[in-house]
Amino acid sequence: MSSGGNRRLRRHRATWVSLGVFGLVLGLGDAVLRLRSSDSVCHVVNASAAVAHSEAFRGVVAATAATVVLPNIGNAALAPMVEFIHRTAPADQGQFAEQWVLNRLAVDGLDAQCCLMTAANYLAMFTLMQAVASTKRTWSDFAAMRGMVHRDAMSFLVGHVPASGSADQHATVQRIHDCIVTGRGSATFVNNVRWDKLNKPPLYTAVSAEHVDVVETLLMFSGVDANGRAFFLESPLHRAASLGNPAVIAMLLGAAAINVNARDTEHATPLHVLGASSRFDDGAHQPQLRRSAELLVNAPGIDVNAANEDNMTALHYAIIHERTVVAQVLLSASGIDVNAGDRDQDAPIHVAADAGQADIVQALLGHRPVRVDVNARDRKNRTALHRAVMRGREHVVKLLLNATDIDVNARDVHQTTSLHRALVRDVPNVNVITLLVNAPAVDVNAGDDTLWTPLHVAAARGQTAAAEVLLSRPDIDVNAGDCTRTTPLLVAVKRQRLDVLALLLGVPTVDVNAGDDDLATPLHWAASSIEVDASVAELLLATPGIDVNARDGHQGTPLHWAVSFGHGQVVSALLNAVGIDVNARDIVQRMPLHWAVLGGYVDAVDLTLGHFDVDVNAQDIGQMSPLHLAIRNGNVSVVESLMKARQVDVSVGDEFQRTPLHLAARLGQEQGAAFLLLKATSATVNARDVNLTTPLHVAAALGHAGIVKLLTTVAGLDVDAKDLDGMTALEYALGRSHHGVASLLGSYMPGRR
């Protein structure tokens, strides 16, 4: 609902819930009463004192202790109210109660006063209300407070300001009386005099008090202003409508120059106010409500389609506030616009469908001669059917689906149908979904703005029952792809919706190998993260026709994905799958073992090395073996695992003929070099790259003394080897001032400097 709607509810609709509903009687007795605030803070009060202070408690407490939940009162208001109950006598209407309030509110300001007044009004604590009302206020105070408290509480404050029974008011009454008795005087005095400091005219005050005789008397004055305004620019007719008093309404409608379409500060007419009246929550008052509505609707000059500041008509108001009787009377009015849109483009049928008011929806659908637009759109392009399914309003959905011209496939701004919307509820109504799925002409494969079908939504949200209903349709497209070619099966895998996944895998036409726009299949995604439970991959691997070696857009297989993320359980499951290609190459010619090494996942490396067919020396597009990559990454544990492989070749050269030992020498990887040297021969330590550089050249030139020392322990080391520039390792060490390295090499070659 719009912000304007919220304001309307605050001002025109009583939202207080009977305490009898929330009183959880734990036993009978009057010793103590437990009061629990809306934020779950409990207070214990004397039951007798509480009942004496508050009429609301009398229906809750009989003879034993009780706990009363106060859903509308927070502890900030409840705590001072409990203190007031304890410290004041119920009959104390005088200075003590007033002084307590003055002391309490002296530093808290208007917010605290409004909070306390609203709570006291809710609990019918009139002594406290009178004490709060006794506080002196300015006109600006009242103006600020009117939007902060409920209308009933505000009326009490205004009606009980200090000196409301003043000599001036007595004089006013006497003067009016004298005018009537003597027959002298005119309406000028009645129109101009103000009853209190809030400038309420006497007629408005009499209407508010429902003093029918006084209203009748005041209207006897020739020329009396029956439209004299009070607070919120309310006319007497506004006030009479809010009270739903047909006798007073009839009197006012008979007054000369009565404005039946008068507007208050929110541009609401008396007819709006009647539709929002809180006085008729009790069913016993429905006849009064109907009679009041009939009087206003049939009043000469009435505009039944008048709109307030939010462009809402009285029909909108009546439906929002669930005043069915008023709505029925309005629908019988000549010229009623059943398709009027408010500021949010909500038509009455949107509001009724949203609120689940089946009787009103039925009345709207049957309205003649003007037919309701059953497919009317709100500002989000939603129809009444969208709104009904979003709230799970089963009875309303039935009515709408049976309506002539209903568009069951209507799209909102996100291109979602009512079936989409029914599925996005936190707790979907399966009955509503079934109604929609079985509706004639429904498109169960409709795609939204991302091309998600209802089955995508059900898969994403794990709604198994809804998915079963959808799959019961013979025309369901179980392999529908969204804008990224993602199928419902892929969605179920990504979201780990195992029940829906199992259901989809049981559909004979499901394509278990359907890939997205990167050609990644469900099995790829099941292997994509350790956060995805291995049971997802296991379900897929058990499905007939699964391609364990499916390629993505980069030629990667599910095994490539699994080792890249270190998903050990999935790696193990894939390696045990029939037909697995452990040496499959991706777009850069890397096998799963390469990616396991790059990720530094020792478990994945060990599992892959355990496969009987693995090629431990395979080279990628840069001619780098897994051992090269392990050394480059400096992962000693992975190097150790690779060196345990029986067929590992430490002399394999990359595209520049560099061996893993060359890389270890360049990077100063002493531990890695030590493992490499366990299987090294003289040919290995003296291996030449494209520049005829040996590992010793590299280590000496970079000053890696530890590597040099390790190399000098290998028999057959050629310390005199010269590179393409004719330089030896010693010459590089001396030329770059690596004196420690030069000393090591000098000691290895006695007599040389």
PDB file of C-alpha atoms in Angstrom, residues 511-663:
ATOM      1  CA  ASP A 511      18.048 -33.767 -20.934  1.00  0.00           C
ATOM      2  CA  VAL A 512      20.506 -34.496 -18.151  1.00  0.00           C
ATOM      3  CA  ASN A 513      23.391 -33.177 -20.278  1.00  0.00           C
ATOM      4  CA  ALA A 514      21.800 -29.878 -21.357  1.00  0.00           C
ATOM      5  CA  GLY A 515      24.362 -27.111 -20.928  1.00  0.00           C
ATOM      6  CA  ASP A 516      24.005 -23.397 -20.298  1.00  0.00           C
ATOM      7  CA  ASP A 517      25.382 -20.680 -22.567  1.00  0.00           C
ATOM      8  CA  ASP A 518      28.902 -21.713 -21.497  1.00  0.00           C
ATOM      9  CA  LEU A 519      27.960 -25.344 -22.246  1.00  0.00           C
ATOM     10  CA  ALA A 520      28.304 -26.205 -18.551  1.00  0.00           C
ATOM     11  CA  THR A 521      26.058 -29.168 -17.765  1.00  0.00           C
ATOM     12  CA  PRO A 522      24.344 -30.011 -14.470  1.00  0.00           C
ATOM     13  CA  LEU A 523      27.277 -32.312 -13.678  1.00  0.00           C
ATOM     14  CA  HIS A 524      29.726 -29.439 -14.191  1.00  0.00           C
ATOM     15  CA  TRP A 525      27.765 -27.290 -11.737  1.00  0.00           C
ATOM     16  CA  ALA A 526      27.453 -30.128  -9.236  1.00  0.00           C
ATOM     17  CA  ALA A 527      31.264 -30.224  -9.195  1.00  0.00           C
ATOM     18  CA  SER A 528      31.677 -26.456  -9.087  1.00  0.00           C
ATOM     19  CA  SER A 529      31.888 -25.764  -5.361  1.00  0.00           C
ATOM     20  CA  ILE A 530      32.512 -27.565  -2.101  1.00  0.00           C
ATOM     21  CA  GLU A 531      29.312 -25.842  -0.932  1.00  0.00           C
ATOM     22  CA  VAL A 532      27.359 -28.104  -3.274  1.00  0.00           C
ATOM     23  CA  ASP A 533      26.663 -31.376  -1.516  1.00  0.00           C
ATOM     24  CA  ALA A 534      28.244 -34.412  -3.165  1.00  0.00           C
ATOM     25  CA  SER A 535      24.847 -36.121  -3.175  1.00  0.00           C
ATOM     26  CA  VAL A 536      23.860 -33.839  -6.074  1.00  0.00           C
ATOM     27  CA  ALA A 537      26.658 -35.258  -8.234  1.00  0.00           C
ATOM     28  CA  GLU A 538      25.860 -38.769  -7.047  1.00  0.00           C
ATOM     29  CA  LEU A 539      22.227 -38.382  -8.150  1.00  0.00           C
ATOM     30  CA  LEU A 540      23.357 -37.189 -11.569  1.00  0.00           C
ATOM     31  CA  LEU A 541      25.983 -39.909 -11.975  1.00  0.00           C
ATOM     32  CA  ALA A 542      23.325 -42.527 -11.277  1.00  0.00           C
ATOM     33  CA  THR A 543      21.148 -41.189 -14.107  1.00  0.00           C
ATOM     34  CA  PRO A 544      21.173 -43.177 -17.365  1.00  0.00           C
ATOM     35  CA  GLY A 545      22.741 -41.275 -20.247  1.00  0.00           C
ATOM     36  CA  ILE A 546      24.878 -38.982 -18.109  1.00  0.00           C
ATOM     37  CA  ASP A 547      27.978 -37.758 -19.963  1.00  0.00           C
ATOM     38  CA  VAL A 548      30.789 -37.807 -17.401  1.00  0.00           C
ATOM     39  CA  ASN A 549      33.186 -36.252 -19.929  1.00  0.00           C
ATOM     40  CA  ALA A 550      30.901 -33.455 -21.171  1.00  0.00           C
ATOM     41  CA  ARG A 551      32.820 -30.374 -22.347  1.00  0.00           C
ATOM     42  CA  ASP A 552      32.044 -26.787 -21.399  1.00  0.00           C
ATOM     43  CA  GLY A 553      32.842 -23.762 -23.548  1.00  0.00           C
ATOM     44  CA  HIS A 554      36.513 -24.032 -22.581  1.00  0.00           C
ATOM     45  CA  GLN A 555      36.605 -27.785 -23.187  1.00  0.00           C
ATOM     46  CA  GLY A 556      36.639 -28.423 -19.452  1.00  0.00           C
ATOM     47  CA  THR A 557      35.031 -31.593 -18.113  1.00  0.00           C
ATOM     48  CA  PRO A 558      33.197 -31.988 -14.795  1.00  0.00           C
ATOM     49  CA  LEU A 559      36.432 -33.504 -13.445  1.00  0.00           C
ATOM     50  CA  HIS A 560      38.305 -30.318 -14.403  1.00  0.00           C
ATOM     51  CA  TRP A 561      35.715 -28.343 -12.398  1.00  0.00           C
ATOM     52  CA  ALA A 562      35.780 -30.662  -9.399  1.00  0.00           C
ATOM     53  CA  VAL A 563      39.586 -30.627  -8.998  1.00  0.00           C
ATOM     54  CA  SER A 564      39.699 -26.861  -9.597  1.00  0.00           C
ATOM     55  CA  PHE A 565      37.473 -26.344  -6.559  1.00  0.00           C
ATOM     56  CA  GLY A 566      39.057 -29.094  -4.488  1.00  0.00           C
ATOM     57  CA  HIS A 567      35.736 -30.920  -4.184  1.00  0.00           C
ATOM     58  CA  GLY A 568      37.245 -34.202  -3.001  1.00  0.00           C
ATOM     59  CA  GLN A 569      34.023 -36.207  -2.704  1.00  0.00           C
ATOM     60  CA  VAL A 570      32.946 -35.310  -6.215  1.00  0.00           C
ATOM     61  CA  VAL A 571      36.471 -35.933  -7.560  1.00  0.00           C
ATOM     62  CA  SER A 572      36.347 -39.407  -6.059  1.00  0.00           C
ATOM     63  CA  ALA A 573      32.871 -40.087  -7.461  1.00  0.00           C
ATOM     64  CA  LEU A 574      33.897 -38.931 -10.943  1.00  0.00           C
ATOM     65  CA  LEU A 575      37.137 -40.934 -10.962  1.00  0.00           C
ATOM     66  CA  ASN A 576      35.093 -44.037 -10.172  1.00  0.00           C
ATOM     67  CA  ALA A 577      32.554 -43.315 -12.906  1.00  0.00           C
ATOM     68  CA  VAL A 578      32.492 -45.653 -15.873  1.00  0.00           C
ATOM     69  CA  GLY A 579      34.201 -44.123 -18.909  1.00  0.00           C
ATOM     70  CA  ILE A 580      35.855 -41.222 -17.095  1.00  0.00           C
ATOM     71  CA  ASP A 581      38.688 -39.628 -19.085  1.00  0.00           C
ATOM     72  CA  VAL A 582      41.214 -38.655 -16.428  1.00  0.00           C
ATOM     73  CA  ASN A 583      43.531 -37.179 -19.076  1.00  0.00           C
ATOM     74  CA  ALA A 584      40.966 -35.022 -20.889  1.00  0.00           C
ATOM     75  CA  ARG A 585      42.487 -31.767 -22.185  1.00  0.00           C
ATOM     76  CA  ASP A 586      40.823 -28.371 -21.971  1.00  0.00           C
ATOM     77  CA  ILE A 587      41.334 -25.372 -24.252  1.00  0.00           C
ATOM     78  CA  VAL A 588      44.831 -24.731 -22.837  1.00  0.00           C
ATOM     79  CA  GLN A 589      45.688 -28.428 -23.003  1.00  0.00           C
ATOM     80  CA  ARG A 590      45.544 -28.885 -19.268  1.00  0.00           C
ATOM     81  CA  MET A 591      44.304 -32.075 -17.709  1.00  0.00           C
ATOM     82  CA  PRO A 592      42.430 -32.283 -14.394  1.00  0.00           C
ATOM     83  CA  LEU A 593      45.781 -33.053 -12.697  1.00  0.00           C
ATOM     84  CA  HIS A 594      47.179 -29.698 -13.861  1.00  0.00           C
ATOM     85  CA  TRP A 595      44.221 -27.857 -12.285  1.00  0.00           C
ATOM     86  CA  ALA A 596      44.386 -29.824  -9.061  1.00  0.00           C
ATOM     87  CA  VAL A 597      48.072 -28.833  -8.797  1.00  0.00           C
ATOM     88  CA  LEU A 598      47.335 -25.184  -9.614  1.00  0.00           C
ATOM     89  CA  GLY A 599      44.676 -25.089  -6.914  1.00  0.00           C
ATOM     90  CA  GLY A 600      47.058 -26.574  -4.393  1.00  0.00           C
ATOM     91  CA  TYR A 601      44.485 -29.203  -3.419  1.00  0.00           C
ATOM     92  CA  VAL A 602      46.627 -32.089  -2.144  1.00  0.00           C
ATOM     93  CA  ASP A 603      43.640 -34.416  -1.693  1.00  0.00           C
ATOM     94  CA  ALA A 604      42.494 -33.822  -5.267  1.00  0.00           C
ATOM     95  CA  VAL A 605      46.070 -34.350  -6.511  1.00  0.00           C
ATOM     96  CA  ASP A 606      46.397 -37.621  -4.597  1.00  0.00           C
ATOM     97  CA  LEU A 607      43.002 -38.871  -5.775  1.00  0.00           C
ATOM     98  CA  THR A 608      43.831 -38.081  -9.413  1.00  0.00           C
ATOM     99  CA  LEU A 609      47.279 -39.649  -9.144  1.00  0.00           C
ATOM    100  CA  GLY A 610      45.575 -42.770  -7.816  1.00  0.00           C
ATOM    101  CA  HIS A 611      43.771 -43.352 -11.087  1.00  0.00           C
ATOM    102  CA  PHE A 612      45.450 -46.122 -13.047  1.00  0.00           C
ATOM    103  CA  ASP A 613      45.420 -44.211 -16.336  1.00  0.00           C
ATOM    104  CA  VAL A 614      46.658 -40.778 -15.234  1.00  0.00           C
ATOM    105  CA  ASP A 615      49.505 -39.194 -17.220  1.00  0.00           C
ATOM    106  CA  VAL A 616      51.619 -37.547 -14.536  1.00  0.00           C
ATOM    107  CA  ASN A 617      53.999 -35.964 -17.074  1.00  0.00           C
ATOM    108  CA  ALA A 618      51.439 -34.513 -19.495  1.00  0.00           C
ATOM    109  CA  GLN A 619      52.289 -31.015 -20.707  1.00  0.00           C
ATOM    110  CA  ASP A 620      49.920 -28.113 -21.270  1.00  0.00           C
ATOM    111  CA  ILE A 621      49.935 -25.529 -24.065  1.00  0.00           C
ATOM    112  CA  GLY A 622      53.096 -24.012 -22.582  1.00  0.00           C
ATOM    113  CA  GLN A 623      54.705 -27.469 -22.339  1.00  0.00           C
ATOM    114  CA  MET A 624      54.477 -27.315 -18.548  1.00  0.00           C
ATOM    115  CA  SER A 625      53.970 -30.525 -16.646  1.00  0.00           C
ATOM    116  CA  PRO A 626      52.101 -30.758 -13.325  1.00  0.00           C
ATOM    117  CA  LEU A 627      55.535 -30.778 -11.655  1.00  0.00           C
ATOM    118  CA  HIS A 628      56.435 -27.464 -13.324  1.00  0.00           C
ATOM    119  CA  LEU A 629      53.211 -25.918 -12.021  1.00  0.00           C
ATOM    120  CA  ALA A 630      53.707 -27.257  -8.516  1.00  0.00           C
ATOM    121  CA  ILE A 631      57.235 -25.774  -8.347  1.00  0.00           C
ATOM    122  CA  ARG A 632      56.059 -22.474  -9.812  1.00  0.00           C
ATOM    123  CA  ASN A 633      53.320 -22.246  -7.183  1.00  0.00           C
ATOM    124  CA  GLY A 634      55.720 -23.130  -4.397  1.00  0.00           C
ATOM    125  CA  ASN A 635      53.412 -25.815  -3.017  1.00  0.00           C
ATOM    126  CA  VAL A 636      55.840 -28.263  -1.417  1.00  0.00           C
ATOM    127  CA  SER A 637      53.114 -30.715  -0.350  1.00  0.00           C
ATOM    128  CA  VAL A 638      51.910 -31.023  -3.934  1.00  0.00           C
ATOM    129  CA  VAL A 639      55.526 -31.428  -5.155  1.00  0.00           C
ATOM    130  CA  GLU A 640      55.984 -34.198  -2.619  1.00  0.00           C
ATOM    131  CA  SER A 641      52.822 -35.967  -3.814  1.00  0.00           C
ATOM    132  CA  LEU A 642      53.913 -35.740  -7.460  1.00  0.00           C
ATOM    133  CA  MET A 643      57.397 -37.024  -6.664  1.00  0.00           C
ATOM    134  CA  LYS A 644      55.834 -40.141  -5.141  1.00  0.00           C
ATOM    135  CA  ALA A 645      54.292 -41.013  -8.481  1.00  0.00           C
ATOM    136  CA  ARG A 646      56.170 -43.918  -9.978  1.00  0.00           C
ATOM    137  CA  GLN A 647      56.347 -42.534 -13.513  1.00  0.00           C
ATOM    138  CA  VAL A 648      57.089 -38.885 -12.734  1.00  0.00           C
ATOM    139  CA  ASP A 649      59.813 -37.419 -14.983  1.00  0.00           C
ATOM    140  CA  VAL A 650      61.814 -34.590 -13.372  1.00  0.00           C
ATOM    141  CA  SER A 651      63.676 -33.844 -16.617  1.00  0.00           C
ATOM    142  CA  VAL A 652      60.670 -32.790 -18.727  1.00  0.00           C
ATOM    143  CA  GLY A 653      61.297 -29.376 -20.317  1.00  0.00           C
ATOM    144  CA  ASP A 654      58.759 -26.649 -21.017  1.00  0.00           C
ATOM    145  CA  GLU A 655      58.549 -24.589 -24.223  1.00  0.00           C
ATOM    146  CA  PHE A 656      61.909 -23.009 -23.298  1.00  0.00           C
ATOM    147  CA  GLN A 657      63.384 -26.386 -22.341  1.00  0.00           C
ATOM    148  CA  ARG A 658      63.336 -25.425 -18.672  1.00  0.00           C
ATOM    149  CA  THR A 659      63.002 -28.373 -16.325  1.00  0.00           C
ATOM    150  CA  PRO A 660      61.242 -28.199 -12.963  1.00  0.00           C
ATOM    151  CA  LEU A 661      64.747 -27.863 -11.450  1.00  0.00           C
ATOM    152  CA  HIS A 662      65.340 -24.723 -13.545  1.00  0.00           C
ATOM    153  CA  LEU A 663      62.153 -23.233 -12.053  1.00  0.00           C
TER     154      LEU A 663
END
